[in-house]
């Protein structure tokens, strides 16, 4: 953390969650779109169940980041070749005198669809709680939990396979890291019709021109952008950006901006221009907007070149819901809005 004139303040009591209902969309990246696609595309595999059981190692912040073993289970639906929606539960028998439990709604996005070894991006929101074990003097606590991570799913034999995933979690305002492994049941979902464009990944650099709110970029943000077509003109999109920003003369920190959405690339017949939009979520572990905040994003962009590698650029708008924080002396202003510009390379 870097701070400018940091506010010295006592530990603050838990505050009610901000207006972030749109974050739920992170755990179900465009469900209505994908379900509609499944109904009208004859070549698309049907929705199928999936389930996993496994174990994980959690570095628990309130116990000095010591690693603790826990148990995990997950069950849900494979909606199509690029999206799962699941419910996951976890239990820890000993977190240095505490017993922990968590339940989360999760979305698993497969940017390259589902080859035999498939990378995916995970986002989840739910509840986390701990209670003292026998003879422990530690205090219980509970609160909202969010998780973001990446993983690999490998098919071993028919429907059976293995998963490994690494996550960054915010468990009731504690920043934790976790590594999990699963034995997974997941019926094979074959590739969609061959006329669909291939998925692609973009590495991009972002700038922001603020329109309202206190945050200013200290340096450009760095992002990965995924687009997975589900029709000749439409795709599911996901942008994950790491930004370094500050409130002038008050606070300086880093945040992760997560922007799932729907992309339409029908402006011209060649598909070189696109419009995309959807929810936005920010994740910060310190400062006046710590925790998870929700909002919206909209973007217009395009690419130059038709080969396997092309240049990409775009302009967009973001809105982030905020609430004033009385523990910070500087005026933190209203909701954050800004114009976003990016350039990148698409593979």
XYZ file of C-alpha atoms in Angstrom:
347
model
C 0.000 0.000 0.000
C 1.105 3.522 -0.815
C -0.604 6.351 1.046
C -0.519 10.129 0.871
C -1.281 11.676 4.292
C -3.014 8.455 5.429
C -5.851 8.841 7.880
C -5.169 7.466 11.338
C -8.333 5.889 12.539
C -9.538 3.275 15.027
C -10.846 -0.050 13.761
C -14.176 0.628 12.205
C -17.304 -1.372 12.881
C -18.865 -3.441 10.116
C -20.900 -1.285 7.770
C -23.867 -2.368 5.701
C -23.027 -3.640 2.237
C -23.033 -0.988 -0.526
C -25.374 -1.018 -3.468
C -23.689 -3.821 -5.406
C -26.549 -6.013 -6.477
C -25.164 -5.981 -9.999
C -22.191 -7.989 -8.732
C -24.387 -11.053 -8.817
C -24.115 -10.843 -12.577
C -20.387 -11.575 -12.235
C -21.287 -15.067 -11.050
C -23.622 -15.581 -14.030
C -22.026 -13.781 -17.011
C -24.787 -13.398 -19.620
C -27.201 -16.143 -18.542
C -30.231 -14.974 -20.496
C -28.156 -14.701 -23.660
C -26.589 -18.142 -23.336
C -29.876 -19.851 -22.497
C -31.544 -18.245 -25.510
C -28.643 -19.353 -27.667
C -28.995 -22.924 -26.373
C -32.655 -22.946 -27.388
C -32.181 -21.708 -30.947
C -28.872 -23.400 -31.891
C -29.454 -26.982 -32.894
C -25.759 -27.818 -32.807
C -25.272 -26.676 -29.242
C -24.879 -29.289 -26.461
C -27.645 -29.431 -23.894
C -27.346 -28.109 -20.373
C -25.754 -30.789 -18.192
C -24.916 -31.234 -14.486
C -21.432 -30.958 -13.028
C -20.084 -31.725 -9.558
C -16.710 -31.621 -7.794
C -15.264 -32.673 -4.441
C -11.833 -31.762 -3.186
C -9.564 -30.003 -0.743
C -7.809 -26.678 -0.489
C -5.130 -24.776 1.379
C -6.200 -21.352 2.675
C -3.759 -18.674 3.843
C -5.976 -17.123 6.515
C -5.207 -13.445 7.129
C -6.561 -13.222 10.745
C -4.171 -16.076 11.659
C -1.054 -14.341 10.258
C -1.484 -15.911 6.797
C -0.717 -19.392 8.071
C -1.894 -22.146 5.689
C -4.855 -24.297 6.757
C -6.374 -27.321 5.053
C -10.082 -27.366 4.259
C -12.703 -29.361 2.385
C -14.749 -28.197 -0.600
C -17.655 -29.370 -2.757
C -19.278 -27.792 -5.800
C -22.358 -28.636 -7.871
C -24.161 -26.858 -10.666
C -24.833 -26.700 -14.389
C -22.740 -26.558 -17.536
C -24.841 -24.093 -19.520
C -22.817 -24.239 -22.733
C -19.206 -24.671 -23.879
C -18.016 -21.488 -22.164
C -20.015 -21.080 -18.933
C -20.789 -23.001 -15.726
C -22.889 -21.720 -12.831
C -22.354 -23.596 -9.557
C -22.930 -23.484 -5.818
C -19.829 -24.211 -3.716
C -19.488 -24.987 -0.014
C -16.333 -25.162 2.123
C -15.457 -26.150 5.674
C -12.289 -25.688 7.745
C -11.973 -27.688 10.960
C -9.202 -25.540 12.453
C -8.177 -21.983 11.556
C -5.948 -21.584 14.620
C -8.751 -21.949 17.163
C -11.574 -21.133 14.744
C -13.865 -23.270 12.628
C -14.747 -21.779 9.257
C -17.459 -22.290 6.676
C -18.370 -20.606 3.404
C -20.996 -20.888 0.700
C -20.757 -19.110 -2.664
C -22.545 -18.763 -5.978
C -19.852 -19.094 -8.631
C -19.503 -18.474 -12.349
C -16.798 -20.297 -14.319
C -15.989 -18.745 -17.690
C -14.004 -20.787 -20.266
C -12.527 -18.244 -22.718
C -11.212 -20.979 -25.061
C -14.315 -23.153 -24.681
C -13.543 -26.713 -23.508
C -10.543 -28.483 -25.013
C -9.184 -31.497 -23.136
C -7.267 -29.111 -20.841
C -9.361 -25.962 -20.454
C -8.345 -22.764 -18.645
C -11.107 -20.808 -16.912
C -11.768 -17.657 -14.908
C -13.780 -17.929 -11.692
C -15.821 -15.317 -9.835
C -18.030 -15.899 -6.811
C -20.076 -14.153 -4.152
C -21.532 -15.562 -0.954
C -21.128 -15.768 2.829
C -18.204 -16.600 5.130
C -18.288 -17.227 8.892
C -16.036 -18.520 11.669
C -16.828 -19.675 15.203
C -14.468 -20.522 18.084
C -13.462 -24.128 18.554
C -13.484 -25.948 21.907
C -11.344 -24.078 24.437
C -10.639 -21.162 22.074
C -10.883 -17.551 23.267
C -11.072 -16.081 19.769
C -14.169 -14.173 18.714
C -16.552 -15.271 15.960
C -17.177 -13.111 12.924
C -19.055 -13.373 9.639
C -19.758 -11.390 6.507
C -19.930 -11.277 2.744
C -17.369 -13.265 0.795
C -16.113 -12.719 -2.741
C -13.597 -14.753 -4.713
C -11.763 -14.295 -7.999
C -9.323 -16.695 -9.567
C -8.084 -18.780 -12.478
C -7.959 -22.521 -12.958
C -7.443 -25.506 -15.244
C -9.879 -28.345 -15.880
C -8.416 -31.482 -17.432
C -10.476 -34.452 -18.614
C -8.904 -37.756 -17.583
C -11.475 -40.375 -18.617
C -14.853 -39.659 -20.212
C -16.828 -37.439 -17.792
C -14.207 -37.603 -15.030
C -11.371 -35.171 -14.612
C -9.333 -32.970 -12.301
C -9.364 -29.255 -11.487
C -6.762 -27.023 -9.907
C -7.442 -23.355 -9.199
C -5.863 -20.415 -7.401
C -8.019 -17.709 -5.835
C -7.843 -14.342 -4.139
C -10.653 -14.089 -1.578
C -12.146 -11.336 0.538
C -13.710 -13.189 3.473
C -15.627 -10.751 5.698
C -12.981 -8.061 4.875
C -10.015 -10.432 5.360
C -7.797 -10.813 2.287
C -6.987 -14.508 1.851
C -5.260 -16.618 -0.809
C -6.288 -20.175 -1.589
C -5.178 -23.118 -3.734
C -7.822 -25.795 -4.411
C -7.887 -29.164 -6.145
C -10.956 -31.190 -7.178
C -12.071 -34.506 -8.584
C -14.724 -33.438 -11.112
C -17.649 -34.993 -12.916
C -18.437 -32.994 -16.076
C -19.997 -34.525 -19.220
C -18.104 -33.700 -22.398
C -19.479 -30.664 -24.233
C -18.469 -30.917 -27.865
C -17.450 -27.927 -29.919
C -20.181 -25.755 -31.337
C -20.917 -25.409 -35.010
C -17.815 -24.914 -37.146
C -19.132 -21.656 -38.647
C -18.524 -19.812 -35.364
C -15.422 -17.585 -35.124
C -12.665 -18.801 -32.844
C -12.364 -17.366 -29.295
C -9.676 -14.751 -28.847
C -7.672 -13.063 -26.105
C -6.495 -9.433 -26.034
C -3.734 -7.922 -23.918
C -4.523 -4.231 -23.460
C -3.427 -1.017 -21.769
C -6.142 1.275 -20.334
C -6.373 4.987 -19.539
C -9.211 6.811 -17.756
C -10.470 10.409 -18.097
C -12.587 10.980 -14.954
C -16.052 12.485 -15.351
C -17.162 12.310 -11.693
C -15.881 10.872 -8.422
C -12.513 11.110 -6.681
C -10.348 8.378 -8.248
C -7.560 9.209 -10.734
C -5.227 6.792 -12.538
C -1.618 7.007 -11.340
C -0.404 4.990 -14.326
C -2.064 3.022 -17.155
C -4.079 -0.054 -16.233
C -3.220 -3.488 -17.628
C -5.928 -5.881 -18.785
C -6.780 -9.238 -20.297
C -9.863 -9.237 -22.517
C -11.642 -12.440 -23.560
C -14.322 -12.852 -26.241
C -15.989 -16.218 -26.862
C -18.428 -16.229 -29.828
C -21.729 -18.067 -29.486
C -23.159 -16.868 -32.824
C -21.602 -15.351 -35.954
C -22.356 -11.845 -34.639
C -22.318 -12.198 -30.820
C -19.914 -13.205 -28.079
C -19.612 -13.420 -24.324
C -16.937 -10.978 -23.164
C -14.858 -10.637 -20.022
C -12.315 -7.922 -19.185
C -10.073 -8.138 -16.104
C -7.984 -5.009 -15.479
C -5.449 -4.165 -12.766
C -5.368 -0.409 -12.083
C -3.277 1.819 -9.826
C -5.285 4.868 -8.826
C -5.514 7.461 -6.080
C -7.713 10.057 -4.466
C -5.476 13.176 -4.628
C -3.959 14.130 -1.257
C -5.771 11.240 0.443
C -5.312 7.614 -0.616
C -3.354 5.554 -3.122
C -4.070 1.896 -3.861
C -4.627 -0.764 -6.508
C -7.866 -2.306 -7.655
C -9.071 -5.092 -9.914
C -11.881 -4.139 -12.299
C -13.920 -7.085 -13.584
C -16.243 -6.430 -16.523
C -18.287 -9.360 -17.895
C -20.746 -8.659 -20.653
C -22.285 -9.225 -24.055
C -20.450 -8.262 -27.266
C -22.156 -7.561 -30.586
C -19.895 -7.331 -33.594
C -22.433 -6.747 -36.335
C -21.639 -3.120 -37.201
C -19.920 -4.173 -40.401
C -19.935 -7.400 -42.370
C -16.327 -8.158 -41.584
C -16.885 -8.036 -37.839
C -13.992 -5.643 -37.241
C -16.068 -3.277 -35.057
C -17.969 -4.209 -31.901
C -20.124 -2.853 -29.079
C -20.123 -4.508 -25.672
C -21.629 -3.773 -22.275
C -22.560 -5.300 -18.958
C -21.924 -5.115 -15.214
C -18.706 -3.938 -13.575
C -17.220 -4.930 -10.221
C -14.243 -3.411 -8.424
C -12.217 -5.232 -5.776
C -10.028 -3.272 -3.331
C -8.674 -4.437 0.023
C -8.041 -0.991 1.524
C -9.166 2.610 1.325
C -12.571 4.291 1.284
C -13.933 1.839 -1.306
C -12.470 -1.348 0.146
C -14.320 -4.571 -0.520
C -16.441 -5.065 -3.604
C -18.386 -2.363 -5.441
C -20.731 -2.720 -8.388
C -21.444 -0.700 -11.495
C -21.791 -0.818 -15.282
C -19.578 -0.519 -18.343
C -20.050 0.145 -22.068
C -17.412 -0.058 -24.804
C -17.058 0.497 -28.542
C -13.954 -0.913 -30.195
C -12.420 -2.493 -33.244
C -9.398 -4.225 -34.669
C -7.030 -3.677 -37.599
C -5.877 -6.742 -39.472
C -7.441 -10.099 -40.268
C -4.534 -12.401 -39.406
C -3.938 -14.446 -36.244
C -2.562 -11.313 -34.503
C -4.161 -7.872 -34.866
C -4.098 -4.433 -33.246
C -7.127 -3.469 -31.161
C -8.437 -0.234 -29.681
C -11.584 1.189 -28.159
C -13.381 3.835 -26.121
C -15.776 3.208 -23.272
C -17.584 4.445 -20.181
C -17.630 3.118 -16.626
C -19.817 3.813 -13.597
C -18.944 2.599 -10.094
C -21.393 2.872 -7.182
C -19.838 4.412 -4.044
C -20.782 5.583 -0.559
C -19.008 8.268 1.522
C -16.689 6.838 4.178
C -16.634 8.865 7.429
C -13.318 7.295 8.469
C -11.452 9.167 5.730
C -11.036 12.886 6.269
C -10.854 13.855 2.584
C -14.035 14.449 0.628
C -14.375 11.240 -1.386
C -17.103 12.612 -3.622
C -19.881 10.795 -5.420
C -20.105 7.752 -7.673
C -17.093 7.235 -9.920
C -17.605 7.755 -13.642
C -14.980 7.902 -16.330
C -14.191 7.564 -20.016
C -11.942 4.573 -20.734
C -9.585 4.235 -23.683
C -7.501 1.189 -24.529
C -5.112 -0.192 -27.116
C -3.946 -3.767 -27.327
C -2.974 -6.825 -29.304
C -5.510 -9.577 -30.072
C -4.510 -13.202 -30.525
